[in-house]
PDB file of C-alpha atoms in Angstrom:
ATOM      1  CA  MET A   1      42.053  62.689  35.120  1.00  0.00           C
ATOM      2  CA  SER A   2      43.275  66.337  35.229  1.00  0.00           C
ATOM      3  CA  GLU A   3      41.407  69.249  33.955  1.00  0.00           C
ATOM      4  CA  PRO A   4      42.463  70.796  30.910  1.00  0.00           C
ATOM      5  CA  GLN A   5      44.822  73.923  31.026  1.00  0.00           C
ATOM      6  CA  PRO A   6      43.436  77.206  29.879  1.00  0.00           C
ATOM      7  CA  LEU A   7      45.161  78.123  26.760  1.00  0.00           C
ATOM      8  CA  PRO A   8      46.598  81.897  26.834  1.00  0.00           C
ATOM      9  CA  LEU A   9      44.193  84.395  25.695  1.00  0.00           C
ATOM     10  CA  PRO A  10      45.472  85.475  22.269  1.00  0.00           C
ATOM     11  CA  GLN A  11      46.438  89.202  21.880  1.00  0.00           C
ATOM     12  CA  SER A  12      43.609  89.665  19.296  1.00  0.00           C
ATOM     13  CA  ARG A  13      41.127  88.482  21.694  1.00  0.00           C
ATOM     14  CA  ILE A  14      42.148  90.922  24.375  1.00  0.00           C
ATOM     15  CA  ALA A  15      42.274  93.543  21.834  1.00  0.00           C
ATOM     16  CA  GLU A  16      38.589  92.762  20.865  1.00  0.00           C
ATOM     17  CA  ILE A  17      37.559  93.173  24.600  1.00  0.00           C
ATOM     18  CA  HIS A  18      39.346  96.277  24.988  1.00  0.00           C
ATOM     19  CA  ALA A  19      37.360  97.518  21.894  1.00  0.00           C
ATOM     20  CA  ALA A  20      34.094  96.538  23.094  1.00  0.00           C
ATOM     21  CA  LEU A  21      34.995  98.030  26.726  1.00  0.00           C
ATOM     22  CA  LYS A  22      35.718 101.362  25.244  1.00  0.00           C
ATOM     23  CA  ALA A  23      32.581 101.689  23.753  1.00  0.00           C
ATOM     24  CA  VAL A  24      30.622 101.317  26.955  1.00  0.00           C
ATOM     25  CA  PRO A  25      30.268 104.284  29.196  1.00  0.00           C
ATOM     26  CA  ALA A  26      32.756 104.313  31.761  1.00  0.00           C
ATOM     27  CA  PRO A  27      32.141 103.308  35.372  1.00  0.00           C
ATOM     28  CA  PRO A  28      30.830 103.617  38.234  1.00  0.00           C
ATOM     29  CA  TRP A  29      27.617 102.897  37.187  1.00  0.00           C
ATOM     30  CA  CYS A  30      24.577 102.704  39.613  1.00  0.00           C
ATOM     31  CA  TRP A  31      20.600 102.299  39.941  1.00  0.00           C
ATOM     32  CA  ILE A  32      18.367 105.245  40.178  1.00  0.00           C
ATOM     33  CA  GLY A  33      14.920 106.295  39.466  1.00  0.00           C
ATOM     34  CA  THR A  34      11.376 106.257  40.843  1.00  0.00           C
ATOM     35  CA  ARG A  35       9.240 103.285  41.327  1.00  0.00           C
ATOM     36  CA  ASN A  36       6.218 105.364  39.708  1.00  0.00           C
ATOM     37  CA  GLY A  37       8.263 106.995  37.242  1.00  0.00           C
ATOM     38  CA  GLY A  38       9.704 104.479  34.858  1.00  0.00           C
ATOM     39  CA  GLY A  39      11.093 102.017  37.410  1.00  0.00           C
ATOM     40  CA  PRO A  40      14.816 101.722  37.801  1.00  0.00           C
ATOM     41  CA  GLN A  41      17.597 102.893  35.284  1.00  0.00           C
ATOM     42  CA  LEU A  42      21.024 101.848  35.279  1.00  0.00           C
ATOM     43  CA  VAL A  43      23.201 105.088  34.664  1.00  0.00           C
ATOM     44  CA  THR A  44      26.722 106.370  34.814  1.00  0.00           C
ATOM     45  CA  ASP A  45      27.711 109.961  35.718  1.00  0.00           C
ATOM     46  CA  HIS A  46      30.892 109.837  33.660  1.00  0.00           C
ATOM     47  CA  SER A  47      30.942 112.619  31.098  1.00  0.00           C
ATOM     48  CA  GLY A  48      27.058 113.618  32.087  1.00  0.00           C
ATOM     49  CA  ARG A  49      24.350 111.151  32.749  1.00  0.00           C
ATOM     50  CA  GLN A  50      24.069 108.166  30.308  1.00  0.00           C
ATOM     51  CA  TYR A  51      21.404 105.714  30.665  1.00  0.00           C
ATOM     52  CA  ILE A  52      22.448 102.170  30.075  1.00  0.00           C
ATOM     53  CA  LEU A  53      19.127 100.337  30.827  1.00  0.00           C
ATOM     54  CA  ALA A  54      15.994 101.550  31.763  1.00  0.00           C
ATOM     55  CA  ALA A  55      12.183 100.417  32.006  1.00  0.00           C
ATOM     56  CA  THR A  56       9.857 101.265  29.288  1.00  0.00           C
ATOM     57  CA  LYS A  57       6.105 101.436  29.056  1.00  0.00           C
ATOM     58  CA  PRO A  58       4.882  99.186  26.300  1.00  0.00           C
ATOM     59  CA  ALA A  59       1.770 100.555  24.441  1.00  0.00           C
ATOM     60  CA  ASP A  60      -1.029  99.147  22.562  1.00  0.00           C
ATOM     61  CA  VAL A  61      -1.783  99.618  19.010  1.00  0.00           C
ATOM     62  CA  ARG A  62      -3.252 102.917  19.520  1.00  0.00           C
ATOM     63  CA  GLY A  63      -0.383 104.107  21.360  1.00  0.00           C
ATOM     64  CA  ASP A  64      -2.032 103.905  24.803  1.00  0.00           C
ATOM     65  CA  GLU A  65      -0.217 102.758  27.666  1.00  0.00           C
ATOM     66  CA  LEU A  66      -1.025  99.303  28.944  1.00  0.00           C
ATOM     67  CA  ILE A  67      -2.645  98.998  32.265  1.00  0.00           C
ATOM     68  CA  ASP A  68      -2.422  95.882  34.646  1.00  0.00           C
ATOM     69  CA  PRO A  69      -6.084  94.888  35.100  1.00  0.00           C
ATOM     70  CA  TYR A  70      -5.172  93.766  38.819  1.00  0.00           C
ATOM     71  CA  THR A  71      -3.541  96.894  40.161  1.00  0.00           C
ATOM     72  CA  ASP A  72      -4.787  99.558  37.758  1.00  0.00           C
ATOM     73  CA  ALA A  73      -1.076 100.667  37.464  1.00  0.00           C
ATOM     74  CA  PRO A  74       0.996 101.093  34.128  1.00  0.00           C
ATOM     75  CA  ILE A  75       2.970  98.206  32.726  1.00  0.00           C
ATOM     76  CA  TYR A  76       6.499  98.565  32.353  1.00  0.00           C
ATOM     77  CA  GLY A  77       8.305  96.174  30.027  1.00  0.00           C
ATOM     78  CA  ASP A  78      12.082  95.358  29.412  1.00  0.00           C
ATOM     79  CA  LEU A  79      13.542  95.524  32.837  1.00  0.00           C
ATOM     80  CA  LYS A  80      12.780  92.285  34.740  1.00  0.00           C
ATOM     81  CA  PHE A  81      15.278  90.124  36.635  1.00  0.00           C
ATOM     82  CA  ARG A  82      15.236  86.442  37.574  1.00  0.00           C
ATOM     83  CA  ASP A  83      14.873  86.061  41.325  1.00  0.00           C
ATOM     84  CA  CYS A  84      13.571  84.165  44.140  1.00  0.00           C
ATOM     85  CA  GLN A  85      10.374  85.427  45.876  1.00  0.00           C
ATOM     86  CA  PRO A  86      10.030  84.489  49.564  1.00  0.00           C
ATOM     87  CA  GLN A  87       8.654  80.891  50.018  1.00  0.00           C
ATOM     88  CA  GLU A  88       8.987  80.110  46.621  1.00  0.00           C
ATOM     89  CA  ARG A  89      10.992  77.197  45.277  1.00  0.00           C
ATOM     90  CA  TRP A  90      11.756  78.329  41.955  1.00  0.00           C
ATOM     91  CA  SER A  91      12.947  81.368  40.418  1.00  0.00           C
ATOM     92  CA  SER A  92      10.623  83.691  38.449  1.00  0.00           C
ATOM     93  CA  MET A  93      10.787  87.187  36.899  1.00  0.00           C
ATOM     94  CA  ARG A  94      10.145  90.048  39.143  1.00  0.00           C
ATOM     95  CA  THR A  95       9.844  93.749  38.050  1.00  0.00           C
ATOM     96  CA  GLY A  96      12.994  95.952  38.750  1.00  0.00           C
ATOM     97  CA  ALA A  97      10.436  98.185  40.769  1.00  0.00           C
ATOM     98  CA  GLU A  98       9.875  95.090  42.769  1.00  0.00           C
ATOM     99  CA  LEU A  99      13.404  94.555  43.497  1.00  0.00           C
ATOM    100  CA  ALA A 100      14.367  98.387  43.735  1.00  0.00           C
ATOM    101  CA  VAL A 101      16.154  99.605  46.851  1.00  0.00           C
ATOM    102  CA  GLY A 102      14.874 103.081  48.280  1.00  0.00           C
ATOM    103  CA  ARG A 103      17.140 105.524  49.282  1.00  0.00           C
ATOM    104  CA  THR A 104      15.585 105.803  52.884  1.00  0.00           C
ATOM    105  CA  ASP A 105      12.721 104.191  54.639  1.00  0.00           C
ATOM    106  CA  TYR A 106      10.698 107.439  54.557  1.00  0.00           C
ATOM    107  CA  ASP A 107      11.938 107.941  50.789  1.00  0.00           C
ATOM    108  CA  PRO A 108      11.561 104.429  49.115  1.00  0.00           C
ATOM    109  CA  ASP A 109      10.242 105.562  45.887  1.00  0.00           C
ATOM    110  CA  SER A 110      13.433 106.839  45.055  1.00  0.00           C
ATOM    111  CA  ILE A 111      15.846 104.135  44.019  1.00  0.00           C
ATOM    112  CA  VAL A 112      19.423 103.814  44.728  1.00  0.00           C
ATOM    113  CA  ASP A 113      20.084 100.068  44.071  1.00  0.00           C
ATOM    114  CA  VAL A 114      18.377  96.777  42.737  1.00  0.00           C
ATOM    115  CA  ASP A 115      18.541  94.020  44.918  1.00  0.00           C
ATOM    116  CA  ASN A 116      19.288  91.175  42.317  1.00  0.00           C
ATOM    117  CA  PRO A 117      22.936  89.469  41.533  1.00  0.00           C
ATOM    118  CA  VAL A 118      21.982  90.140  37.850  1.00  0.00           C
ATOM    119  CA  ALA A 119      21.570  93.756  38.316  1.00  0.00           C
ATOM    120  CA  ARG A 120      24.719  93.839  40.525  1.00  0.00           C
ATOM    121  CA  TRP A 121      26.625  92.029  37.632  1.00  0.00           C
ATOM    122  CA  LEU A 122      25.266  94.461  35.013  1.00  0.00           C
ATOM    123  CA  ARG A 123      26.216  97.576  37.203  1.00  0.00           C
ATOM    124  CA  ASP A 124      29.722  96.205  38.050  1.00  0.00           C
ATOM    125  CA  SER A 125      30.805  94.276  34.971  1.00  0.00           C
ATOM    126  CA  ALA A 126      32.704  96.857  32.986  1.00  0.00           C
ATOM    127  CA  GLY A 127      34.599  97.876  36.321  1.00  0.00           C
ATOM    128  CA  PHE A 128      35.463  93.753  36.604  1.00  0.00           C
ATOM    129  CA  VAL A 129      36.726  93.658  32.993  1.00  0.00           C
ATOM    130  CA  THR A 130      38.761  96.798  33.313  1.00  0.00           C
ATOM    131  CA  GLU A 131      40.470  95.172  36.608  1.00  0.00           C
ATOM    132  CA  LEU A 132      40.876  91.974  34.955  1.00  0.00           C
ATOM    133  CA  LEU A 133      42.448  93.351  31.761  1.00  0.00           C
ATOM    134  CA  ALA A 134      44.870  95.351  34.065  1.00  0.00           C
ATOM    135  CA  GLU A 135      45.707  92.113  35.949  1.00  0.00           C
ATOM    136  CA  VAL A 136      46.344  90.310  32.515  1.00  0.00           C
ATOM    137  CA  ALA A 137      48.580  92.912  31.324  1.00  0.00           C
ATOM    138  CA  LEU A 138      50.444  92.893  34.887  1.00  0.00           C
ATOM    139  CA  LEU A 139      50.763  89.413  34.642  1.00  0.00           C
ATOM    140  CA  ARG A 140      52.203  89.177  31.050  1.00  0.00           C
ATOM    141  CA  GLN A 141      54.649  91.924  31.939  1.00  0.00           C
ATOM    142  CA  GLU A 142      55.820  89.626  34.978  1.00  0.00           C
ATOM    143  CA  ASN A 143      56.076  86.667  32.899  1.00  0.00           C
ATOM    144  CA  SER A 144      58.268  88.090  30.267  1.00  0.00           C
ATOM    145  CA  ALA A 145      60.569  89.475  32.515  1.00  0.00           C
ATOM    146  CA  LEU A 146      60.786  86.143  34.433  1.00  0.00           C
ATOM    147  CA  GLU A 147      61.401  84.566  30.789  1.00  0.00           C
ATOM    148  CA  LYS A 148      64.040  87.171  30.001  1.00  0.00           C
ATOM    149  CA  ALA A 149      65.862  86.568  33.591  1.00  0.00           C
ATOM    150  CA  LEU A 150      65.817  83.054  32.900  1.00  0.00           C
ATOM    151  CA  GLY A 151      67.139  83.194  29.147  1.00  0.00           C
ATOM    152  CA  LEU A 152      63.883  81.479  27.964  1.00  0.00           C
ATOM    153  CA  ASN A 153      63.390  84.027  25.065  1.00  0.00           C
ATOM    154  CA  GLU A 154      67.106  83.652  23.753  1.00  0.00           C
ATOM    155  CA  ALA A 155      66.124  80.469  21.905  1.00  0.00           C
ATOM    156  CA  ALA A 156      65.459  81.843  18.528  1.00  0.00           C
TER     157      ALA A 156
END
């Protein structure tokens, strides 16, 4: 049994994707930050620094930051990635600071990337969509020219 052929993407859906992409700050994006100053932040330098995703410190009902009872360090929330730890069979959530890649061995606190496939996808997805939409436009032009050369759109 053969796989079903995908239908052509309707022009309305392509327009919807273009509009959604236009609302997102332009790539290139990168991960920056410091381990002790808020964890990784996904930013773009296009039109000035714009923060796309950043770690936040949750607070208790009095507004005090939450402290991890085991490490005595502030707890950051809202930026965790699914990743596999060494000698672990199943995935678990790890904080962005744990997965952060330091700028150099002597400056490990200055974050230049996050070593995680989800983080890389978030960083690169707008660029992927831009390239794929350009490819779709090119293929449609080529297809239209081919149909015209074969006389396929003169049937009307």
